[in-house]
PDB file of C-alpha atoms in Angstrom:
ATOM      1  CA  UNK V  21      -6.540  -4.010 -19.217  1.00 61.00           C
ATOM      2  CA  UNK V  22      -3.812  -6.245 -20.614  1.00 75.00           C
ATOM      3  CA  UNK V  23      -0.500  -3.847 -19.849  1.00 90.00           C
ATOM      4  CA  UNK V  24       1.883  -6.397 -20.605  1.00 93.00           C
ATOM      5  CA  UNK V  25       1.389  -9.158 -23.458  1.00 93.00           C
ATOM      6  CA  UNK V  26       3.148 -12.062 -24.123  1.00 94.00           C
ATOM      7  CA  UNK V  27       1.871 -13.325 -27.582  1.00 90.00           C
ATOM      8  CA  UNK V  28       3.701 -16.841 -27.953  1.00 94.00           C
ATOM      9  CA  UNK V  29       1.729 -19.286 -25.491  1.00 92.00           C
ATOM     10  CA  UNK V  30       4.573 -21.847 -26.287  1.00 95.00           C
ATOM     11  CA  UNK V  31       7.779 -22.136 -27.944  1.00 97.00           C
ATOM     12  CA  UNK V  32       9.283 -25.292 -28.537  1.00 98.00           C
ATOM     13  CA  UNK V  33      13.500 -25.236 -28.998  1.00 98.00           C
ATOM     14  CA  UNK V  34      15.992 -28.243 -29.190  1.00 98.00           C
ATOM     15  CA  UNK V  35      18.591 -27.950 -26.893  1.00 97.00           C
ATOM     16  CA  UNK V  36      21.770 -26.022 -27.000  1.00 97.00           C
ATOM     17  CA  UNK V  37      19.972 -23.448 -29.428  1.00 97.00           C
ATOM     18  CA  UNK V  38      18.903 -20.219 -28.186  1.00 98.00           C
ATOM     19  CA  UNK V  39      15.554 -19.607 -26.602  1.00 98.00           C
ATOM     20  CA  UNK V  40      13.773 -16.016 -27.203  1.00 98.00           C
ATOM     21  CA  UNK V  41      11.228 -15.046 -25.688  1.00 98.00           C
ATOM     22  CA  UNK V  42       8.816 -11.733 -25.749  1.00 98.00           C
ATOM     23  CA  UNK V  43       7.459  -9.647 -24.524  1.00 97.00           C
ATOM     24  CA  UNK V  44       5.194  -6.129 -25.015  1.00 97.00           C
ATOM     25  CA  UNK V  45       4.013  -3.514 -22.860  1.00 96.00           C
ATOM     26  CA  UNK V  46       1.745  -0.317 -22.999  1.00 95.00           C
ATOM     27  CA  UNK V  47       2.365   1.805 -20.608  1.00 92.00           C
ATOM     28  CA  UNK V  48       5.039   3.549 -21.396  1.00 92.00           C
ATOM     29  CA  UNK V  49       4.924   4.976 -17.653  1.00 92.00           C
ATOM     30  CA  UNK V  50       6.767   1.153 -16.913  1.00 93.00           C
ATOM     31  CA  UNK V  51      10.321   1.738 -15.716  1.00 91.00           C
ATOM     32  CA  UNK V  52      11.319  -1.479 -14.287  1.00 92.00           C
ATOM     33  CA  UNK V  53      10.724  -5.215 -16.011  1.00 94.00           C
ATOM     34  CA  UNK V  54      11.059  -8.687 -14.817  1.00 94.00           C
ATOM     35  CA  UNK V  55      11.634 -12.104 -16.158  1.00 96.00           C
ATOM     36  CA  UNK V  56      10.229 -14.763 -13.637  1.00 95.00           C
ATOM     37  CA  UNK V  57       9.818 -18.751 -14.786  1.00 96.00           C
ATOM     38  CA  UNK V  58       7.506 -20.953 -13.208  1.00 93.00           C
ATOM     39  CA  UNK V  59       7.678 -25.046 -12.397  1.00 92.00           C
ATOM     40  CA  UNK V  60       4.341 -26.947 -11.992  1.00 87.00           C
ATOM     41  CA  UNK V  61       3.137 -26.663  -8.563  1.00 83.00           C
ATOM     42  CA  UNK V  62       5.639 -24.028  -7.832  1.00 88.00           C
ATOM     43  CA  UNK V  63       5.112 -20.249  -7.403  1.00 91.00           C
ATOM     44  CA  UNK V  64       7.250 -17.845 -10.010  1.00 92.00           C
ATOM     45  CA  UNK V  65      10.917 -17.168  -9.201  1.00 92.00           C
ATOM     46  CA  UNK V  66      12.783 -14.487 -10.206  1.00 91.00           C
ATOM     47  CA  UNK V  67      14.765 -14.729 -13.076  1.00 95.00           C
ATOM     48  CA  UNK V  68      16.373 -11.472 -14.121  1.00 95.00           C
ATOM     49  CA  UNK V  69      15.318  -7.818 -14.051  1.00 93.00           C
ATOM     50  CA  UNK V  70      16.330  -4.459 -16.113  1.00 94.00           C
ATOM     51  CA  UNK V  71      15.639  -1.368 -15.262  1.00 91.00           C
ATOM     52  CA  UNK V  72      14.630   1.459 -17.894  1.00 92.00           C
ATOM     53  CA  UNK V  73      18.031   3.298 -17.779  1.00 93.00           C
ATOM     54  CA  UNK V  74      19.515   0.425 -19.446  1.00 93.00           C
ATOM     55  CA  UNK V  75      18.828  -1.656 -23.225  1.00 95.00           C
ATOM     56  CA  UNK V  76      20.623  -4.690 -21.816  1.00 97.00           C
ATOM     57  CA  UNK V  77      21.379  -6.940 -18.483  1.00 96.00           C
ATOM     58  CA  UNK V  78      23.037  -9.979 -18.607  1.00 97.00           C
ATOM     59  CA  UNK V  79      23.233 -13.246 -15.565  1.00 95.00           C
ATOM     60  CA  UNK V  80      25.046 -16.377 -16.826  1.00 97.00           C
ATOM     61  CA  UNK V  81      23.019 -17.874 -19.860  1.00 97.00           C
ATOM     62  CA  UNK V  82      20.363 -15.524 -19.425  1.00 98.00           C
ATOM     63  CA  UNK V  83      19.431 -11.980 -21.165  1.00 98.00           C
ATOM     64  CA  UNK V  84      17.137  -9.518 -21.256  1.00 98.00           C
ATOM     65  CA  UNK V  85      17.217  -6.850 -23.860  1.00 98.00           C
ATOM     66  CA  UNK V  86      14.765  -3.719 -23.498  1.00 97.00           C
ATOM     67  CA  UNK V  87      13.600  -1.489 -26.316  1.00 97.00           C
ATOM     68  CA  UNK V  88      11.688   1.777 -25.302  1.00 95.00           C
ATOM     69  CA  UNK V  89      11.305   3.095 -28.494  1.00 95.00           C
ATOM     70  CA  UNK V  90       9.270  -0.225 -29.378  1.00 96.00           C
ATOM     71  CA  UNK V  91       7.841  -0.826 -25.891  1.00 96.00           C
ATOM     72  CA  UNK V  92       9.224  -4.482 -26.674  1.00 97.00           C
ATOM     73  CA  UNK V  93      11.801  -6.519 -24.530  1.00 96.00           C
ATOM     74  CA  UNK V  94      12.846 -10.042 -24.692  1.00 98.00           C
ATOM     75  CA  UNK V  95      14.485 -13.170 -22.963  1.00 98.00           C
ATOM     76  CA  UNK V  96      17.263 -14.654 -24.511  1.00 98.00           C
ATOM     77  CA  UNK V  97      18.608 -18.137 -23.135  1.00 98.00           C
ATOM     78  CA  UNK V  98      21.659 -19.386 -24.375  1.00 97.00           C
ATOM     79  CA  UNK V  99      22.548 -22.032 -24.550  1.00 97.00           C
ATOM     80  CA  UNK V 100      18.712 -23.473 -24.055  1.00 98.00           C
ATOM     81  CA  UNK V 101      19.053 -26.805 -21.585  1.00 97.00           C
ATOM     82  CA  UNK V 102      16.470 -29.359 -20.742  1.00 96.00           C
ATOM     83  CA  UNK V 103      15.772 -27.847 -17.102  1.00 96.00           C
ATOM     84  CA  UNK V 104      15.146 -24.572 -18.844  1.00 97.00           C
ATOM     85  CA  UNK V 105      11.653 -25.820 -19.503  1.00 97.00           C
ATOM     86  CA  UNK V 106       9.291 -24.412 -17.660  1.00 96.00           C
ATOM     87  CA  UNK V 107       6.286 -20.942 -17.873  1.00 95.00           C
ATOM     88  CA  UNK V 108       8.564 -17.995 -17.803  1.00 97.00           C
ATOM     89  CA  UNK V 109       6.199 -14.463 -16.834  1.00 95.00           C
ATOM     90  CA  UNK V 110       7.146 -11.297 -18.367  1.00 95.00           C
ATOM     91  CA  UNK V 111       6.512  -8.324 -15.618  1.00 93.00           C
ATOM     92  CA  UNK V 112       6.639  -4.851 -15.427  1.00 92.00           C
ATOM     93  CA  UNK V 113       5.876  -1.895 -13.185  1.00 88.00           C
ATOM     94  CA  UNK V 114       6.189   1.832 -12.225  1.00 85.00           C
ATOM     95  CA  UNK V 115       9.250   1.927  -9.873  1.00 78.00           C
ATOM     96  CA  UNK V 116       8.854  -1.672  -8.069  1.00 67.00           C
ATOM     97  CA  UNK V 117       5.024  -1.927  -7.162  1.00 70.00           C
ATOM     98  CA  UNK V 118       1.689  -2.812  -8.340  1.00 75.00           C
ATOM     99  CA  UNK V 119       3.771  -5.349 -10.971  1.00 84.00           C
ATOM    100  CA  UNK V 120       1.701  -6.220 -14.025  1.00 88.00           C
ATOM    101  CA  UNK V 121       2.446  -9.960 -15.150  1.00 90.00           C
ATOM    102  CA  UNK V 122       2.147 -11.019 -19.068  1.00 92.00           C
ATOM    103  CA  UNK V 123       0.006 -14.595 -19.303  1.00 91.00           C
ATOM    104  CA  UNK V 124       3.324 -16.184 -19.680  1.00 93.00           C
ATOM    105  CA  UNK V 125       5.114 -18.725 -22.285  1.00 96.00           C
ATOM    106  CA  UNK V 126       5.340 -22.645 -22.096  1.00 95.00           C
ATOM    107  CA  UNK V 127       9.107 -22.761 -23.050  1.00 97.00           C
ATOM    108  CA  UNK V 128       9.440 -26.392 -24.046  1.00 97.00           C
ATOM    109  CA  UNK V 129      13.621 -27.297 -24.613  1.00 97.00           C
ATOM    110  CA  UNK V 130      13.817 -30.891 -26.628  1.00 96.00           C
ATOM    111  CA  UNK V 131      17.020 -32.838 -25.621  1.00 92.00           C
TER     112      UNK V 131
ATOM    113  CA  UNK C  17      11.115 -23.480   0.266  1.00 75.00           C
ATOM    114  CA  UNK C  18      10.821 -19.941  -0.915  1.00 75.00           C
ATOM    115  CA  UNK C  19       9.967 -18.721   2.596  1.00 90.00           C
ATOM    116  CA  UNK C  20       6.861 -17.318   1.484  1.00 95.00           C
ATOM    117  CA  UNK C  21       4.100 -19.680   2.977  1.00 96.00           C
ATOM    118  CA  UNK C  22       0.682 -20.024   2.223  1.00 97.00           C
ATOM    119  CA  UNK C  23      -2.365 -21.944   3.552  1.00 97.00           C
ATOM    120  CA  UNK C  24      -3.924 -24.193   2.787  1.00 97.00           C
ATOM    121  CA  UNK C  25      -2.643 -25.655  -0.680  1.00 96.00           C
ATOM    122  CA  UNK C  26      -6.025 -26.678  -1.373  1.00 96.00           C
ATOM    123  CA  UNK C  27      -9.275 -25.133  -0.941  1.00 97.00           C
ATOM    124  CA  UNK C  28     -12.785 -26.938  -1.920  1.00 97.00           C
ATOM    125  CA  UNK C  29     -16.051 -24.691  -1.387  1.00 97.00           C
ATOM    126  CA  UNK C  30     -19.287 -23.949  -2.991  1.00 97.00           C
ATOM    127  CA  UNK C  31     -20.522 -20.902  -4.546  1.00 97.00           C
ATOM    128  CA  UNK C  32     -22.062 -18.490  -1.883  1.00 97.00           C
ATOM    129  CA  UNK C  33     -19.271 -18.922   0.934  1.00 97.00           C
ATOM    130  CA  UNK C  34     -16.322 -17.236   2.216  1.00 97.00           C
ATOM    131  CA  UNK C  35     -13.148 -18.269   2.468  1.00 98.00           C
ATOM    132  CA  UNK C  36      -9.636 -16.837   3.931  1.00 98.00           C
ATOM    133  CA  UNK C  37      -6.483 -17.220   2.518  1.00 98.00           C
ATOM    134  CA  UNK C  38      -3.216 -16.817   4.150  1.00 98.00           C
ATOM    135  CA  UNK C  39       0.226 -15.595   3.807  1.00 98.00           C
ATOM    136  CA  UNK C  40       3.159 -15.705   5.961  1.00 97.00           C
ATOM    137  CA  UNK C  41       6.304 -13.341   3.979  1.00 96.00           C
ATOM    138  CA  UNK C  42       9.706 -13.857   3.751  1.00 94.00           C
ATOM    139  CA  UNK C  43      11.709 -13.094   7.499  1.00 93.00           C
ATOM    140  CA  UNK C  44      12.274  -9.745   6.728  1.00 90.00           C
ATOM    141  CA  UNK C  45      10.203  -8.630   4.111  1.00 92.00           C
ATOM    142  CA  UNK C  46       7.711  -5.955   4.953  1.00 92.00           C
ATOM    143  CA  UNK C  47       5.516  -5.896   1.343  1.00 92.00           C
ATOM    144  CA  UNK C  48       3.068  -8.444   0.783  1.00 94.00           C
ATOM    145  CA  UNK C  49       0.996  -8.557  -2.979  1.00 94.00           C
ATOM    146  CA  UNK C  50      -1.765 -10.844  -3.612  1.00 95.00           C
ATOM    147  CA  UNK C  51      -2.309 -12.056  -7.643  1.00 94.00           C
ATOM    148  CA  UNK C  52      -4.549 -14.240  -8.705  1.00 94.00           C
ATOM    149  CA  UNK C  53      -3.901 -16.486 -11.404  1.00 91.00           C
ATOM    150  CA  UNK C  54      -7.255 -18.065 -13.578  1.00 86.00           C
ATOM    151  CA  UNK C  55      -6.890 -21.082 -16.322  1.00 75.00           C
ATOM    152  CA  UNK C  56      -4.379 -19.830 -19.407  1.00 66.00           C
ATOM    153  CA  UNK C  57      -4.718 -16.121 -17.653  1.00 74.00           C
ATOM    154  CA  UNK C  58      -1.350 -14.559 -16.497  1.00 79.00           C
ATOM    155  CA  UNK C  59      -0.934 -12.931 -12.592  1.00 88.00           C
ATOM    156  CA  UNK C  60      -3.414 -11.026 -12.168  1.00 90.00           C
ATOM    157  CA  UNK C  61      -2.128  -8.273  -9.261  1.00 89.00           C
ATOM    158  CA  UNK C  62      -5.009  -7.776  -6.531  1.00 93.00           C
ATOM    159  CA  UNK C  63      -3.177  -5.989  -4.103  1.00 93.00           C
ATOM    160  CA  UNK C  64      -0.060  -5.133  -1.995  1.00 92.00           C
ATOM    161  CA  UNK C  65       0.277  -4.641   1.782  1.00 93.00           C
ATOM    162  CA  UNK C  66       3.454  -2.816   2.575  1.00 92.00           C
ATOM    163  CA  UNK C  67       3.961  -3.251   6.599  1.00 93.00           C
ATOM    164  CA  UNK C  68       0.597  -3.025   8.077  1.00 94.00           C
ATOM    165  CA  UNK C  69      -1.006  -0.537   5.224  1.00 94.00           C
ATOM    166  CA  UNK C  70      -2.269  -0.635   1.678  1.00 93.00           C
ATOM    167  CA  UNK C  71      -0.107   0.521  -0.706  1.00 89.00           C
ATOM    168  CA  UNK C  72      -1.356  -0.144  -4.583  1.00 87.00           C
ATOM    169  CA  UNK C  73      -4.585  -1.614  -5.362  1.00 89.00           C
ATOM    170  CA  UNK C  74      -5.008  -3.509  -8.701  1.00 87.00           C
ATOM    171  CA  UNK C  75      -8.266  -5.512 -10.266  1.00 82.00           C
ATOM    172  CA  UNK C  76      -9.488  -6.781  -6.725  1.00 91.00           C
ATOM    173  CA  UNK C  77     -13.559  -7.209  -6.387  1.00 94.00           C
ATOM    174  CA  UNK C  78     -15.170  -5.558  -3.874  1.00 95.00           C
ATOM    175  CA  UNK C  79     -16.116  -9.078  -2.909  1.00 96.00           C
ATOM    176  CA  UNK C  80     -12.293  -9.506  -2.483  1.00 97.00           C
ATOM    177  CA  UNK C  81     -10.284  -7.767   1.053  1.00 96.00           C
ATOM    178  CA  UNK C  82      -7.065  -7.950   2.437  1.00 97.00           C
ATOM    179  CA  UNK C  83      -4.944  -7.062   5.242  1.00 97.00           C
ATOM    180  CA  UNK C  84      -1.806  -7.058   6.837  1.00 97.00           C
ATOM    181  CA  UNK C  85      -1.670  -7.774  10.669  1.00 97.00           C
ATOM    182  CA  UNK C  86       1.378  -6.415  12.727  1.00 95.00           C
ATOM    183  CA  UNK C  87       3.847  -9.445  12.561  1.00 95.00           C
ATOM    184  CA  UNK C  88       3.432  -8.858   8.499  1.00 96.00           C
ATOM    185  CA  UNK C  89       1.585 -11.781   7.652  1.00 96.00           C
ATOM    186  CA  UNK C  90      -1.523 -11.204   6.125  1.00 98.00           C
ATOM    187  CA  UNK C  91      -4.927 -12.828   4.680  1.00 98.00           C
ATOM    188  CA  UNK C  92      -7.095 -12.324   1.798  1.00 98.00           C
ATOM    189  CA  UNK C  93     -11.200 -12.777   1.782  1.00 98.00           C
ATOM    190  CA  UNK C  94     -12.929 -13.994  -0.158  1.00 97.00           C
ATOM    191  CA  UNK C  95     -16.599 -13.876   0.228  1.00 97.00           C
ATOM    192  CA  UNK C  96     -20.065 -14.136  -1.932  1.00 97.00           C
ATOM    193  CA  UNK C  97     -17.599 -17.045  -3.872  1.00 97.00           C
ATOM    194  CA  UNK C  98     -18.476 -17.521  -7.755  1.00 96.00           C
ATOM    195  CA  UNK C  99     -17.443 -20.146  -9.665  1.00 95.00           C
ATOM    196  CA  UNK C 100     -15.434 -17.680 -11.684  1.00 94.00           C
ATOM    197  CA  UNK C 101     -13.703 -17.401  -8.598  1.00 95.00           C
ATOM    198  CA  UNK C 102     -11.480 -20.822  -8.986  1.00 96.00           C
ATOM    199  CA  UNK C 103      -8.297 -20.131  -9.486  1.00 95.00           C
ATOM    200  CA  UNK C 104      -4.738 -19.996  -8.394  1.00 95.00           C
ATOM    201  CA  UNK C 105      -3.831 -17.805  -6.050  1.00 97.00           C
ATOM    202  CA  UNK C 106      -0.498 -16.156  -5.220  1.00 96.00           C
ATOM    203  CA  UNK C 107       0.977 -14.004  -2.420  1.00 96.00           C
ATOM    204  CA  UNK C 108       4.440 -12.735  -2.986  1.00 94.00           C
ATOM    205  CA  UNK C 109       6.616 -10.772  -0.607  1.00 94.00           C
ATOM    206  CA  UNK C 110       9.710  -8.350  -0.993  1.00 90.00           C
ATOM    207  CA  UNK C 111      12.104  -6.472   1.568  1.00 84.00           C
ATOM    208  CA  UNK C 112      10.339  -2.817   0.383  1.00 72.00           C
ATOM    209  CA  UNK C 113      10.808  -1.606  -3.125  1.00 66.00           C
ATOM    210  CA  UNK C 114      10.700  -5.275  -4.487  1.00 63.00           C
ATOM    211  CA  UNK C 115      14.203  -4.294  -7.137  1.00 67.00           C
ATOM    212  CA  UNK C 116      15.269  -7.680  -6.695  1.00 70.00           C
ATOM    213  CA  UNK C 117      12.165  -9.359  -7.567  1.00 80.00           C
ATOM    214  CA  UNK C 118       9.131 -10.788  -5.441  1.00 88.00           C
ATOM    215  CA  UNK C 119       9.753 -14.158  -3.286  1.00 91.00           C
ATOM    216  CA  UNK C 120       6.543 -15.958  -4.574  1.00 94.00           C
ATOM    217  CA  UNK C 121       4.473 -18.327  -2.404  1.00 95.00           C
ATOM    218  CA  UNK C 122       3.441 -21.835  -3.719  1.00 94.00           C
ATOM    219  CA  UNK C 123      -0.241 -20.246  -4.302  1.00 95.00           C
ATOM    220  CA  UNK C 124      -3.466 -21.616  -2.787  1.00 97.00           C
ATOM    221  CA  UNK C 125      -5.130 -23.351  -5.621  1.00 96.00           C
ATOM    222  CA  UNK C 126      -9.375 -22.404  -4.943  1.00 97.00           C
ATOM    223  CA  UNK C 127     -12.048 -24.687  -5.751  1.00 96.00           C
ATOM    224  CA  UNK C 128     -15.613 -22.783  -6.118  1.00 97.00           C
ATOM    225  CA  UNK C 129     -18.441 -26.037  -7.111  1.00 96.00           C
TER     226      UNK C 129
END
């Protein structure tokens, strides 16, 4: 029961360029979505978040667009830095619990 | 430090025996979730606590349990261990409705030879 998909296990960008990444859901019951990046030996932080009612939130170099129509919504990092690289978990839910993760994306940035 | 803490970090055990996991949330934060993460798999949610009482149940075994005790922190069981079992395994905390995101633990990484 894979709700939420991430299809890109890695992605590999040079830095300064823009990262995307993506991200699909099922369920179109979902009304909230997360972006959360992960360090070795580190539990997920949060990242950013968007909420249904909106196509587009923005923090600093960071954001997410949503796309209802598509079930799609992706991670856009601009510009990509070194640091950036890390596992960044796509997540989504009905209001805020029982949050379905993605399997996540190695986001490699290249100085 | 996230604030969420979990013990122990490291967990070596064979197949047949029970094991307890536990979490200690965020000051403040009254929902606890449990997610287990297996080689190359994403988070997969278990189940949340949300002060004292189960509140969503995802793709926990019956193998698996939880709880929450009064001063919030809570443990998960594991017993009848498989080898399938090893894996990562994350507790996460939020205030109540979680809109800001989960505070994530540093996980409990399980060991099942």
């Amino acid at each position: 029961d894979q709700q939420v998909k991430q299809n890109s296990p890695s992605l590999s960008v040079q830095e300064g360029r823009i990262s995307i990444l993506n991200c699909d859901y099922t369920n179109s019951m979902f009304d909230y979505f997360l972006w959360y990046k992960k360090y070795p030996a580190e539990g997920p932080t949060f990242l950013i978040s968007i909420s249904s009612i909106k196509d587009k939130n923005e923090d600093g170099r960071f954001t997410v667009f949503l796309n209802k129509s598509a079930k799609h919504l992706s991670l856009h990092i601009v510009p990509s830095q070194p640091g950036d690289s890390a596992v960044y978990f796509c997540a989504a839910s009905v209001g805020t619990n029982d949050m379905r993760f993605g399997a996540g994306t190695r986001l490699t940035v290249k100085p | 430090d996230s604030g969420v803490t979990q013990t122990p970090k490291h967990l070596i055990t064979a197949t047949g025996q029970r094991v307890t996991l536990r979490c200690s949330p965020r000051s403040g934060d009254l929902s606890v979730y449990w997610y287990q993460q297996s080689l190359d798999q994403g988070l997969q949610f278990l189940i949340q606590y949300y002060n004292g009482e189960e509140r969503a149940k995802g793709n926990i075994l019956e193998r698996f349990s939880a709880q929450q005790f009064p001063d919030l922190h809570s443990e998960l069981n594991l017993s009848s261990l498989e080898l399938g079992d090893s894996a990562l395994y994350f507790c996460a905390s939020s205030l109540d409705t979680g809109i800001y995101g989960y505070t994530f633990g540093s996980g409990t990484r399980l060991t099942v030879v």
